[in-house]
Coordinates of C-alpha atoms in Angstrom, one line a residue:
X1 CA -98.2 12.1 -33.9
X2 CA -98.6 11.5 -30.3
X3 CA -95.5 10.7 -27.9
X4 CA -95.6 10.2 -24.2
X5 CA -93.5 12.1 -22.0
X6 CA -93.8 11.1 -18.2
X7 CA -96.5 9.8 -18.8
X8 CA -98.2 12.1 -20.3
X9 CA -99.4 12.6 -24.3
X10 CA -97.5 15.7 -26.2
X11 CA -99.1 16.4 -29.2
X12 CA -96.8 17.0 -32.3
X13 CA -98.5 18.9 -35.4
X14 CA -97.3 19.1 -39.0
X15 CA -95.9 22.5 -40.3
X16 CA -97.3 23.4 -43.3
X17 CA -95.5 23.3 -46.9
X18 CA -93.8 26.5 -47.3
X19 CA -91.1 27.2 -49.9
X20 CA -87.5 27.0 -48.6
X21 CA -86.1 30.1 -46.8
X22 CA -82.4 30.8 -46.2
X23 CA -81.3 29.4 -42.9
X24 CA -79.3 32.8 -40.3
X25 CA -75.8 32.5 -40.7
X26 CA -75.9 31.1 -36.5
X27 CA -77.7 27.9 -38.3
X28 CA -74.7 26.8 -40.1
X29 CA -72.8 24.9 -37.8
X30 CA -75.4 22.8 -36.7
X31 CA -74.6 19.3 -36.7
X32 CA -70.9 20.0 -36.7
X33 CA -68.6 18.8 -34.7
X34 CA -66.6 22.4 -34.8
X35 CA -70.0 24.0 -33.6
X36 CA -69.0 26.4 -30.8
X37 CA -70.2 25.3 -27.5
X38 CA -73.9 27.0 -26.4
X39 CA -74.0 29.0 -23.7
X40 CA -75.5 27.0 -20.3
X41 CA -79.2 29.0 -20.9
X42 CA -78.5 29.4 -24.8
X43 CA -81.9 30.6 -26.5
X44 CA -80.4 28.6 -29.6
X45 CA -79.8 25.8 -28.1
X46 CA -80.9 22.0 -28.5
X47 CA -82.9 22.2 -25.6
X48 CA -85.1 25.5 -26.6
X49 CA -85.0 28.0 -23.2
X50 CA -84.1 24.7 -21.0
X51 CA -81.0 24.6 -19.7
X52 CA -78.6 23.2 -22.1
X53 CA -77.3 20.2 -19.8
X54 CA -79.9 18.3 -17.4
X55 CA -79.8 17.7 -14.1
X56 CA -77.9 14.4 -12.9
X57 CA -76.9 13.0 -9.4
X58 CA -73.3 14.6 -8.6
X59 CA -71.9 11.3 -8.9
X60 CA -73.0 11.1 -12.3
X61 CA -72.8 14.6 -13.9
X62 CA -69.7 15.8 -16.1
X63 CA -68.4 18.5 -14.0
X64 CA -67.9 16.0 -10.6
X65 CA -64.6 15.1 -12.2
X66 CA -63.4 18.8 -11.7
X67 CA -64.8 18.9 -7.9
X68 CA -62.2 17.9 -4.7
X69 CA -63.8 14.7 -2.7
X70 CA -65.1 17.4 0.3
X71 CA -67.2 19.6 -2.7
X72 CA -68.4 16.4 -4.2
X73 CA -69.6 15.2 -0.8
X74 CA -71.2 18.4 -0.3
X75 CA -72.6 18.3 -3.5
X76 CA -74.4 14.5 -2.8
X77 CA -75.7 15.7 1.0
X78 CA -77.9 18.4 -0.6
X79 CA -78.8 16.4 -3.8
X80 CA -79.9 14.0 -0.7
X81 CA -81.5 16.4 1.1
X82 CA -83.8 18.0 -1.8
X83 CA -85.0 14.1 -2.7
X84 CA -86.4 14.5 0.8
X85 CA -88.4 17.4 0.3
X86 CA -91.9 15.9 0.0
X87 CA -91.6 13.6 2.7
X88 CA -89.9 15.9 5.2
X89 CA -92.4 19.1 4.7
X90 CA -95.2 17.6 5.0
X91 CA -97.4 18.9 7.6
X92 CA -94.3 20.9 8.4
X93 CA -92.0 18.3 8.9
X94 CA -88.2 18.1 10.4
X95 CA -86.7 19.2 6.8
X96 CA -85.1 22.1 8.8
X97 CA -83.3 19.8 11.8
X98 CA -82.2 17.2 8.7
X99 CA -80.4 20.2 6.9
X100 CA -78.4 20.7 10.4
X101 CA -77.7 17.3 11.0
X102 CA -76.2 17.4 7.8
X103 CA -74.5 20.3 8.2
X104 CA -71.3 19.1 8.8
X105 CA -71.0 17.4 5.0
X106 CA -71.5 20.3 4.1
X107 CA -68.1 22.5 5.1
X108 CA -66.7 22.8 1.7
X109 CA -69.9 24.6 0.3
X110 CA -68.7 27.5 3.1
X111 CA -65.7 28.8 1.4
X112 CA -67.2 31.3 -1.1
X113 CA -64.1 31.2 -3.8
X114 CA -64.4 27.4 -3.8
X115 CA -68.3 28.0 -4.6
X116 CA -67.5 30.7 -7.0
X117 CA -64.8 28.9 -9.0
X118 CA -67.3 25.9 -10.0
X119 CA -68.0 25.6 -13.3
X120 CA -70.9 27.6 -14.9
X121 CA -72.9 24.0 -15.1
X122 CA -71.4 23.4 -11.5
X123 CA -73.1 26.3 -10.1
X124 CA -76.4 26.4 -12.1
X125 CA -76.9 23.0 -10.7
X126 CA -76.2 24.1 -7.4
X127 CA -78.5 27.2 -7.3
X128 CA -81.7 24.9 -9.0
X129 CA -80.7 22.9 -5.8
X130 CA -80.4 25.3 -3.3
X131 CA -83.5 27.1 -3.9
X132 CA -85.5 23.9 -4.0
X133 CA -83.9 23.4 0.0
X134 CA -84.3 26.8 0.8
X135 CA -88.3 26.8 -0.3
X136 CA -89.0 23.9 1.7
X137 CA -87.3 25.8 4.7
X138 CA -89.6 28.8 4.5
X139 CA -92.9 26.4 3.4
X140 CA -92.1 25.0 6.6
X141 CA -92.0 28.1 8.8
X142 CA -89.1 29.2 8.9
X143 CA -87.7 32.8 7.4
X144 CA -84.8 31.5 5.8
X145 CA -82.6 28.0 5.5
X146 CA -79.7 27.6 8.1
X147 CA -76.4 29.5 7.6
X148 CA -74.7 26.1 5.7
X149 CA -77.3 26.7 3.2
X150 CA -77.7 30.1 2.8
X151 CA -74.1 31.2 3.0
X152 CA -73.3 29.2 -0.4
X153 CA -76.7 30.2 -1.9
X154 CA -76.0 34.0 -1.5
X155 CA -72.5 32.8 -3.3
X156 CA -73.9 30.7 -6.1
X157 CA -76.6 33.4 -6.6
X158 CA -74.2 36.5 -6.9
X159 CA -72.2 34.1 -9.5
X160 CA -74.8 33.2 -11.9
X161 CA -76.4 37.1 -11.8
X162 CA -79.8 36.4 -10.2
X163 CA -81.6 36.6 -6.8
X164 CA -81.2 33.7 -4.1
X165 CA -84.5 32.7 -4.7
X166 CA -86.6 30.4 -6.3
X167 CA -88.5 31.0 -10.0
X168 CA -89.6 29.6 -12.9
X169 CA -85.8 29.3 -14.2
X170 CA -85.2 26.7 -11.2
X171 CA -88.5 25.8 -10.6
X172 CA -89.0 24.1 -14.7
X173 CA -86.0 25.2 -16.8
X174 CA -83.4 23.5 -14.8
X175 CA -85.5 21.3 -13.1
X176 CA -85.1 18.6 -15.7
X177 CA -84.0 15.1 -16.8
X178 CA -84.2 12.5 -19.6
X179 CA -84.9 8.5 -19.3
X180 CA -84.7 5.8 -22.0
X181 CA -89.2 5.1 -22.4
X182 CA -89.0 1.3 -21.3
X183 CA -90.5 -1.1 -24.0
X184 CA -94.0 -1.8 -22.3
X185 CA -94.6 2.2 -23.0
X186 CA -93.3 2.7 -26.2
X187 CA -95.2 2.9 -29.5
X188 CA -93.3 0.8 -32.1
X189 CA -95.4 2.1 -34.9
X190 CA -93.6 5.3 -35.1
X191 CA -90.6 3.4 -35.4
X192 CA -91.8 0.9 -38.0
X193 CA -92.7 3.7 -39.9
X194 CA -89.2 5.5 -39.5
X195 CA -87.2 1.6 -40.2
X196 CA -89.6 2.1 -43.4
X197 CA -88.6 5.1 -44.3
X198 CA -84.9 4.2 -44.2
X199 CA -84.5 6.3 -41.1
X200 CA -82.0 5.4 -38.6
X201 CA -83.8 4.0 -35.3
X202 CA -82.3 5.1 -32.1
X203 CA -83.4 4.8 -28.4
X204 CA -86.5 7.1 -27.4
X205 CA -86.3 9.5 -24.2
X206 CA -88.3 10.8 -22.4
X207 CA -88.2 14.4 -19.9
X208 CA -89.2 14.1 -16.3
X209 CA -89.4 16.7 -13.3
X210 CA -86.0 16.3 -10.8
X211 CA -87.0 18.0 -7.4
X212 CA -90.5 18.0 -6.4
X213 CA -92.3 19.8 -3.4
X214 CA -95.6 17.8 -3.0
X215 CA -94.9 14.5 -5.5
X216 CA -98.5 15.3 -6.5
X217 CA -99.3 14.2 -9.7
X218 CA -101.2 17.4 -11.0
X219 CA -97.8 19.1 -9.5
X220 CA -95.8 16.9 -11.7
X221 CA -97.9 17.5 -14.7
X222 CA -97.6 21.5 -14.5
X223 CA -93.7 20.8 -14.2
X224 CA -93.5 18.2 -17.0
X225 CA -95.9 20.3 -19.7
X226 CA -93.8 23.4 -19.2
X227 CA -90.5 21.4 -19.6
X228 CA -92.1 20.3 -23.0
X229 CA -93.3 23.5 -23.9
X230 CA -90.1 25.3 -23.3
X231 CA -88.2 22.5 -25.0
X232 CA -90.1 22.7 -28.3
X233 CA -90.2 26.8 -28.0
X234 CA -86.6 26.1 -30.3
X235 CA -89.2 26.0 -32.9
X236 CA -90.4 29.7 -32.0
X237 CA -86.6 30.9 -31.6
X238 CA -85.8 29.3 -35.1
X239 CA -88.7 31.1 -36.7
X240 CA -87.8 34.4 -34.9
X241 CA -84.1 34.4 -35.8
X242 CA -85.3 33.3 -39.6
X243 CA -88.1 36.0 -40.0
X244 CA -85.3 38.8 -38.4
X245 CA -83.1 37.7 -41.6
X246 CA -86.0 37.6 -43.6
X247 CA -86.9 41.2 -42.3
X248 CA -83.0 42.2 -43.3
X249 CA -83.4 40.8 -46.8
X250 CA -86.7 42.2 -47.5
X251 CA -87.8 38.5 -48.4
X252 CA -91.7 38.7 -48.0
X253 CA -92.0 34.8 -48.9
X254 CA -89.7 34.1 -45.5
X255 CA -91.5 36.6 -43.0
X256 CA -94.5 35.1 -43.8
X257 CA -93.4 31.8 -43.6
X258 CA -91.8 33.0 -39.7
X259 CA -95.3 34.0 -38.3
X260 CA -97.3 30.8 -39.9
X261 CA -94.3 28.5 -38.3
X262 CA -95.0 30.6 -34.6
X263 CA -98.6 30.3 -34.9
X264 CA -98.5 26.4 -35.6
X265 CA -96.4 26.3 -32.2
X266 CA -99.1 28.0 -30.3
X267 CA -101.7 25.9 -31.8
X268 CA -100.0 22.8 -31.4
X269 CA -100.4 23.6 -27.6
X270 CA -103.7 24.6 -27.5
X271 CA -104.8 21.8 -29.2
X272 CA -102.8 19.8 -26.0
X273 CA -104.6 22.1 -23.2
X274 CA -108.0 21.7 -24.8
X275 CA -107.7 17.5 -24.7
X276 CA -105.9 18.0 -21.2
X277 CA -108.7 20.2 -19.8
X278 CA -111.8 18.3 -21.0
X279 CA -110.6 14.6 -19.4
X280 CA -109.2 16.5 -16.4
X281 CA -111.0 16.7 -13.0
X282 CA -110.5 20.3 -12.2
X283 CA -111.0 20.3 -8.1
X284 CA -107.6 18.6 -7.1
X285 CA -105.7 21.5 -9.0
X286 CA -107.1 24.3 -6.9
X287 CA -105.9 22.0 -3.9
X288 CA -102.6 21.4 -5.1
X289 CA -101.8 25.1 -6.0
X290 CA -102.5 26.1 -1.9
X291 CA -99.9 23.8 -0.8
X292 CA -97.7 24.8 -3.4
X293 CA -98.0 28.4 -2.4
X294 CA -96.0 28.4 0.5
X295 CA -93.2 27.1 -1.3
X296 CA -93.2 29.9 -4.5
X297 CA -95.1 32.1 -3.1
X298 CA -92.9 33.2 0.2
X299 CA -89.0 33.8 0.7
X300 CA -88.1 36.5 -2.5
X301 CA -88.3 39.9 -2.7
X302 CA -91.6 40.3 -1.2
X303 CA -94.4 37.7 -0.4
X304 CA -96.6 37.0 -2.8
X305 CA -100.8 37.5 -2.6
X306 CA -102.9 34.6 -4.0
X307 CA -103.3 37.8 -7.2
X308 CA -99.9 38.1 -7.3
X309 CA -99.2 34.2 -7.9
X310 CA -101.8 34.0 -10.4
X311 CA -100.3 36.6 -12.4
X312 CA -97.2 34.2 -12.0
X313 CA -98.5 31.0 -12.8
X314 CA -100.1 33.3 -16.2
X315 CA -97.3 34.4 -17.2
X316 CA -94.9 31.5 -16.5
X317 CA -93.0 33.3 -14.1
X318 CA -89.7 34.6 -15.6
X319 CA -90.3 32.8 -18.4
X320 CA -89.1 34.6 -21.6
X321 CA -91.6 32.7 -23.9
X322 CA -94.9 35.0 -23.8
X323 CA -92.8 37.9 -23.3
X324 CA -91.0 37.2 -26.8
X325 CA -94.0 36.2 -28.8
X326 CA -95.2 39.4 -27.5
X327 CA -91.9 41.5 -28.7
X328 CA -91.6 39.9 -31.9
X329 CA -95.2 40.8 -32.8
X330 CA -94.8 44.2 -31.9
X331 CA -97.5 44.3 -29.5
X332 CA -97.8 44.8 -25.3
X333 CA -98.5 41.4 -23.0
X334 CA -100.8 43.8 -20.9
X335 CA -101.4 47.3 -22.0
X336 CA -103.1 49.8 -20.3
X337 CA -106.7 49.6 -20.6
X338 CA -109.6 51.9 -19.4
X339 CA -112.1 49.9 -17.6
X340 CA -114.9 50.5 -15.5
X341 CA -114.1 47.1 -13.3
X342 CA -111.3 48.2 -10.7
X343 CA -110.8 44.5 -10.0
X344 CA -109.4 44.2 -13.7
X345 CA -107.5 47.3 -13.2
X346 CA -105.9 46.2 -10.3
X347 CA -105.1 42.6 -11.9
X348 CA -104.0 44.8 -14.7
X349 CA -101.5 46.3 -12.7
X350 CA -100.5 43.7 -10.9
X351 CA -99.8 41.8 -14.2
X352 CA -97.6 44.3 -15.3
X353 CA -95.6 44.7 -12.5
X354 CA -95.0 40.9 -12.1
X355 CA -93.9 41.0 -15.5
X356 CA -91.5 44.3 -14.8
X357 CA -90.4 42.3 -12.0
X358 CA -89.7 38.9 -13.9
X359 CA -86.9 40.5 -15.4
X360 CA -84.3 40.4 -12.9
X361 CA -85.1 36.4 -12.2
X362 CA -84.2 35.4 -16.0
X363 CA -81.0 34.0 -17.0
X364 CA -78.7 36.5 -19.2
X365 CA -78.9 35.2 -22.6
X366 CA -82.3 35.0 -22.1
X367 CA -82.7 38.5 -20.6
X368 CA -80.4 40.2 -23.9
X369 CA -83.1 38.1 -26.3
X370 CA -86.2 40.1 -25.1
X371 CA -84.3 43.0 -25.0
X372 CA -82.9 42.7 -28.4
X373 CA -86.8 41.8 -29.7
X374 CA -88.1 45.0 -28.0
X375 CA -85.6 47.5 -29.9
X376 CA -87.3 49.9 -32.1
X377 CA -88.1 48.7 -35.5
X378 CA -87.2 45.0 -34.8
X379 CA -90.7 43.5 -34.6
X380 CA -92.8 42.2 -37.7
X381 CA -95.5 44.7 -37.3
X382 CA -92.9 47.5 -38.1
X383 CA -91.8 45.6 -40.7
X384 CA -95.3 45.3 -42.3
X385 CA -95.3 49.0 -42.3
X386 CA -92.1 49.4 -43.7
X387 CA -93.4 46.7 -46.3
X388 CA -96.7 48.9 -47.2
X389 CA -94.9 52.4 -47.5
X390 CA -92.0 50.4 -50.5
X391 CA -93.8 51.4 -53.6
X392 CA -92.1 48.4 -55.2
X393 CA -94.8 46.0 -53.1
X394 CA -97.9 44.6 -54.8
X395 CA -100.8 44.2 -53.5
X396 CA -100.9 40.5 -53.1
X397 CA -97.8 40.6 -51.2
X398 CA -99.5 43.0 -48.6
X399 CA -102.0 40.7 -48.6
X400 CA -100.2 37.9 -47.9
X401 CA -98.6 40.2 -45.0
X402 CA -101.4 40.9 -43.8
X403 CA -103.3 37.3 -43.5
X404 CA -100.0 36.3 -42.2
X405 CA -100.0 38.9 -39.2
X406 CA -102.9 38.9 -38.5
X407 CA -103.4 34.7 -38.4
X408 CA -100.6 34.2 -36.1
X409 CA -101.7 37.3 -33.8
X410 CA -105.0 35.2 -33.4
X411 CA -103.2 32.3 -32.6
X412 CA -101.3 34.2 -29.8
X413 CA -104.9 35.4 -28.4
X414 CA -105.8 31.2 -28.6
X415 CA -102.6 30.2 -26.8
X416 CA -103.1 33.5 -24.2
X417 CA -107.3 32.3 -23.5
X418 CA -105.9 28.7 -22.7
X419 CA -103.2 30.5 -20.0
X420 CA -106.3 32.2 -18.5
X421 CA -108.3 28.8 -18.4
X422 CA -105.1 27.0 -16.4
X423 CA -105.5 30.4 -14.5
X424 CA -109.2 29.6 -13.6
X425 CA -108.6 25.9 -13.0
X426 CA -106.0 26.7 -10.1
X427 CA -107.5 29.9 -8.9
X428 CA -111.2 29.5 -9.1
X429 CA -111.7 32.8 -7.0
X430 CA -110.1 34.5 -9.6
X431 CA -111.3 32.6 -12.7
X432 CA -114.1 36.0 -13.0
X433 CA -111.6 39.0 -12.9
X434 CA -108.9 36.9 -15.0
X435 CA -112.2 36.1 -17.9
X436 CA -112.8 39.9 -17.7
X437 CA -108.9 40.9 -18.0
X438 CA -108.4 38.3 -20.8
X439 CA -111.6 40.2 -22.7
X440 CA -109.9 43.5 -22.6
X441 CA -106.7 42.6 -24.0
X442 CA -108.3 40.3 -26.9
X443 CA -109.8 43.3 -28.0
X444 CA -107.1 45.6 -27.5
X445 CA -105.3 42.9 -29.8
X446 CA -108.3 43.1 -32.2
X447 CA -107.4 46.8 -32.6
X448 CA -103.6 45.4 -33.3
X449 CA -104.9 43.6 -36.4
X450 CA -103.0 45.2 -39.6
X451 CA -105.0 46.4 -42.1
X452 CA -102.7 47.1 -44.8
X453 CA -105.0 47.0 -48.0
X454 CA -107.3 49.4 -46.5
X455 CA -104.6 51.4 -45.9
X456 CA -103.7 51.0 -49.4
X457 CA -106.8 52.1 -50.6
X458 CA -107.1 55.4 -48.6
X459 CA -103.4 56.5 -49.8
X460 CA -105.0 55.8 -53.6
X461 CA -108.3 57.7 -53.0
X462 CA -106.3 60.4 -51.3
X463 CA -103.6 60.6 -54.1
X464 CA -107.0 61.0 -56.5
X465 CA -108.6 63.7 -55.0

């Protein structure tokens, strides 16, 4: 099933037939109108790891009823002045003089217990918004954004628990909106089908990127694809939170079904890079990536080097997908490998420290869900051992195990070699020392394969001598 999104084609993949599994008790609300209300970066949400509300014009968005007529004027000047962001930087542009011309709307952003009492959807909104005006202040060569910006960024930032700066949770997660897909671009056949099916036929939607730094087209499809992506990584939560009840039940039939429903996802998306990247004209990319750099790459905790933001774009930032599909397989993103290349070893390191660092830019919730996956004896591997050591456990259901594991852990290597090709495409200095990284950790993820009936048969030979 194809569906377009922004215009451009998502690619939709039918899970296999699997016998039923016994939903977690979080699951049985859903649908409810008693549900308790998600969290604003919920991992269980209906949105996946987006933000659970998009982002509207202040005059539009719930929480504007709540705001006094000064806040909700501030609120529109810099929603006006981040529309302006690709027309004013260019070429280093006067976005820094239009921020103090309009400095004066913004007087109620400058009382911090005004900014800090805003709702939680209030001041996410604000921070997304902020960092996008800040960025264009530094891409434009500056150090940091006049004090009627910073001041109430430093206050929003302190409020939600992360660093005044921009990453991939403002950059994508909450960088998003819907639109109703106008009739010349939608594909009635889907809904015939559905009418035929005695489904109920509602409007269709659409996502599309909010703030923009370049209003480049390849800009707006690496925004847009990682909006999808992280929308549909619900699936991947689901099939974690079923295969951790699974796990506690000792249902072999469910765990199974967990890590054939993940590696579906990551197929699903491979199968989307490999049609993007062969009808895509690579050179642009590489073009678009060096004028994004001043904008992500400058104004956090430290600069970044053109190594350091390929390591970023790899591992989408502060992204908790990769490092959960990591966590929940039981093995490292990037382990420590002996090589005789120093390149990889220092793109090895630098890897790893970008992902050490990602940590303090993620949201909460999303923060507590990789650290509950990396607690000891939570992941599936660990639960395959447990599985082989139960005497009670035949040996088709290690099998089955075992095929599952070790099919969804190649899977995870596909989806990883198609980050590594993005990689290449918008860092073609690099595109070498990130094919020689990649090698290292496939086969270190070779070595991860379970082998569980060989095991099997050296305990019995063993037990017979």
């Amino acid at each position: 099933i194809r569906s377009q999104c922004d215009g451009f084609s998502r690619m939709h993949s039918e899970p296999p037939e699997l016998p039923p599994i016994r939903p977690p008790p979080d699951f049985a609300y859903k649908g409810r109108r008693d549900a308790p209300q998600k969290e604003f970066w919920s991992v269980d949400g209906d949105h996946g790891l987006l933000a659970r509300q998009p982002l509207v014009s202040p005059e539009t968005a719930p929480f504007s009823r709540n705001l006094s007529p000064p806040m909700l004027e501030a609120f529109q000047a810099v929603w006006n002045l981040a529309l302006r962001i690709p027309a004013l930087c260019a070429a280093r542009g006067p976005f820094y003089d239009a921020i103090n011309a309009a400095s004066g709307k913004l007087a109620a952003m400058q009382d911090d217990r005004a900014v800090a009492g805003l709702s939680e959807v209030a001041r996410e909104h604000l921070m997304t918004t902020l960092t996008h005006i800040a960025a264009g202040c530094v891409a434009t060569g500056h150090k940091k954004p006049p004090r009627c910006v910073e001041k109430p960024l430093q206050v929003v930032a302190r409020s939600v628990g992360r660093p005044p700066h921009m990453d991939f949770a403002e950059l994508v997660l909450n960088n998003w909106n819907v639109s109703e897909i106008a009739c010349v671009d939608r594909d009635d056949s889907q809904e015939e089908e559905q009418a035929a099916n005695g489904k109920e036929v509602g409007p269709r939607f659409r996502h599309q990127v909010v703030w923009r730094f370049l209003a480049m087209p390849d800009e707006e499809w690496y925004r847009a694809t990682h909006i999808i992506m992280h929308e549909e990584a619900r699936e991947i939560v689901a099939a974690i939170r079923v295969g951790h009840v699974a796990m506690r039940d000792q249902n072999d039939i469910a765990a199974v079904s967990s890590m054939v429903r993940i590696g579906a996802w990551c197929n699903k998306f491979c199968d989307y890079f490999d049609a993007y990247f062969e009808c895509k004209d690579s050179r642009t990319e590489s073009v678009m990536v060096r004028r994004l750099e001043p904008f992500i790459s400058h104004g956090g905790l430290h600069d970044l080097t053109s190594e350091e933001t390929a390591c970023w774009v790899y591992c989408m930032g502060s992204s908790v997908l990769l490092p959960a599909l990591h966590a929940f397989f039981g093995v490292q993103m990037c382990p420590v490998m002996e090589t005789d290349n120093p390149d990889v070893e220092s793109l090895g390191a630098t890897m790893r420290r970008t992902l050490q660092e990602a940590r303090v830019f993620m949201p909460g919730p999303h923060r507590e869900f990789i650290e509950l996956l990396e607690k000891p004896g939570v992941s599936v591997r660990q639960y395959c051992f447990r599985r082989f050591g139960a005497k009670s456990v035949s040996v088709e259901v290690l099998h089955d195990l075992e095929a599952g594991y070790n099919d969804s852990l190649n899977t995870l290597v596909r989806f990883l070699s198609r980050r590594v090709h993005l990689v290449s495409r918008f860092f073609p200095p690099l595109a070498g020392t990130f094919g020689a990284l990649n090698s290292d950790i496939e086969a270190a993820m070779q070595h991860s394969r379970l082998q569980l009936l060989k095991m099997r048969q050296r305990v019995f030979r063993s037990m017979q001598q």
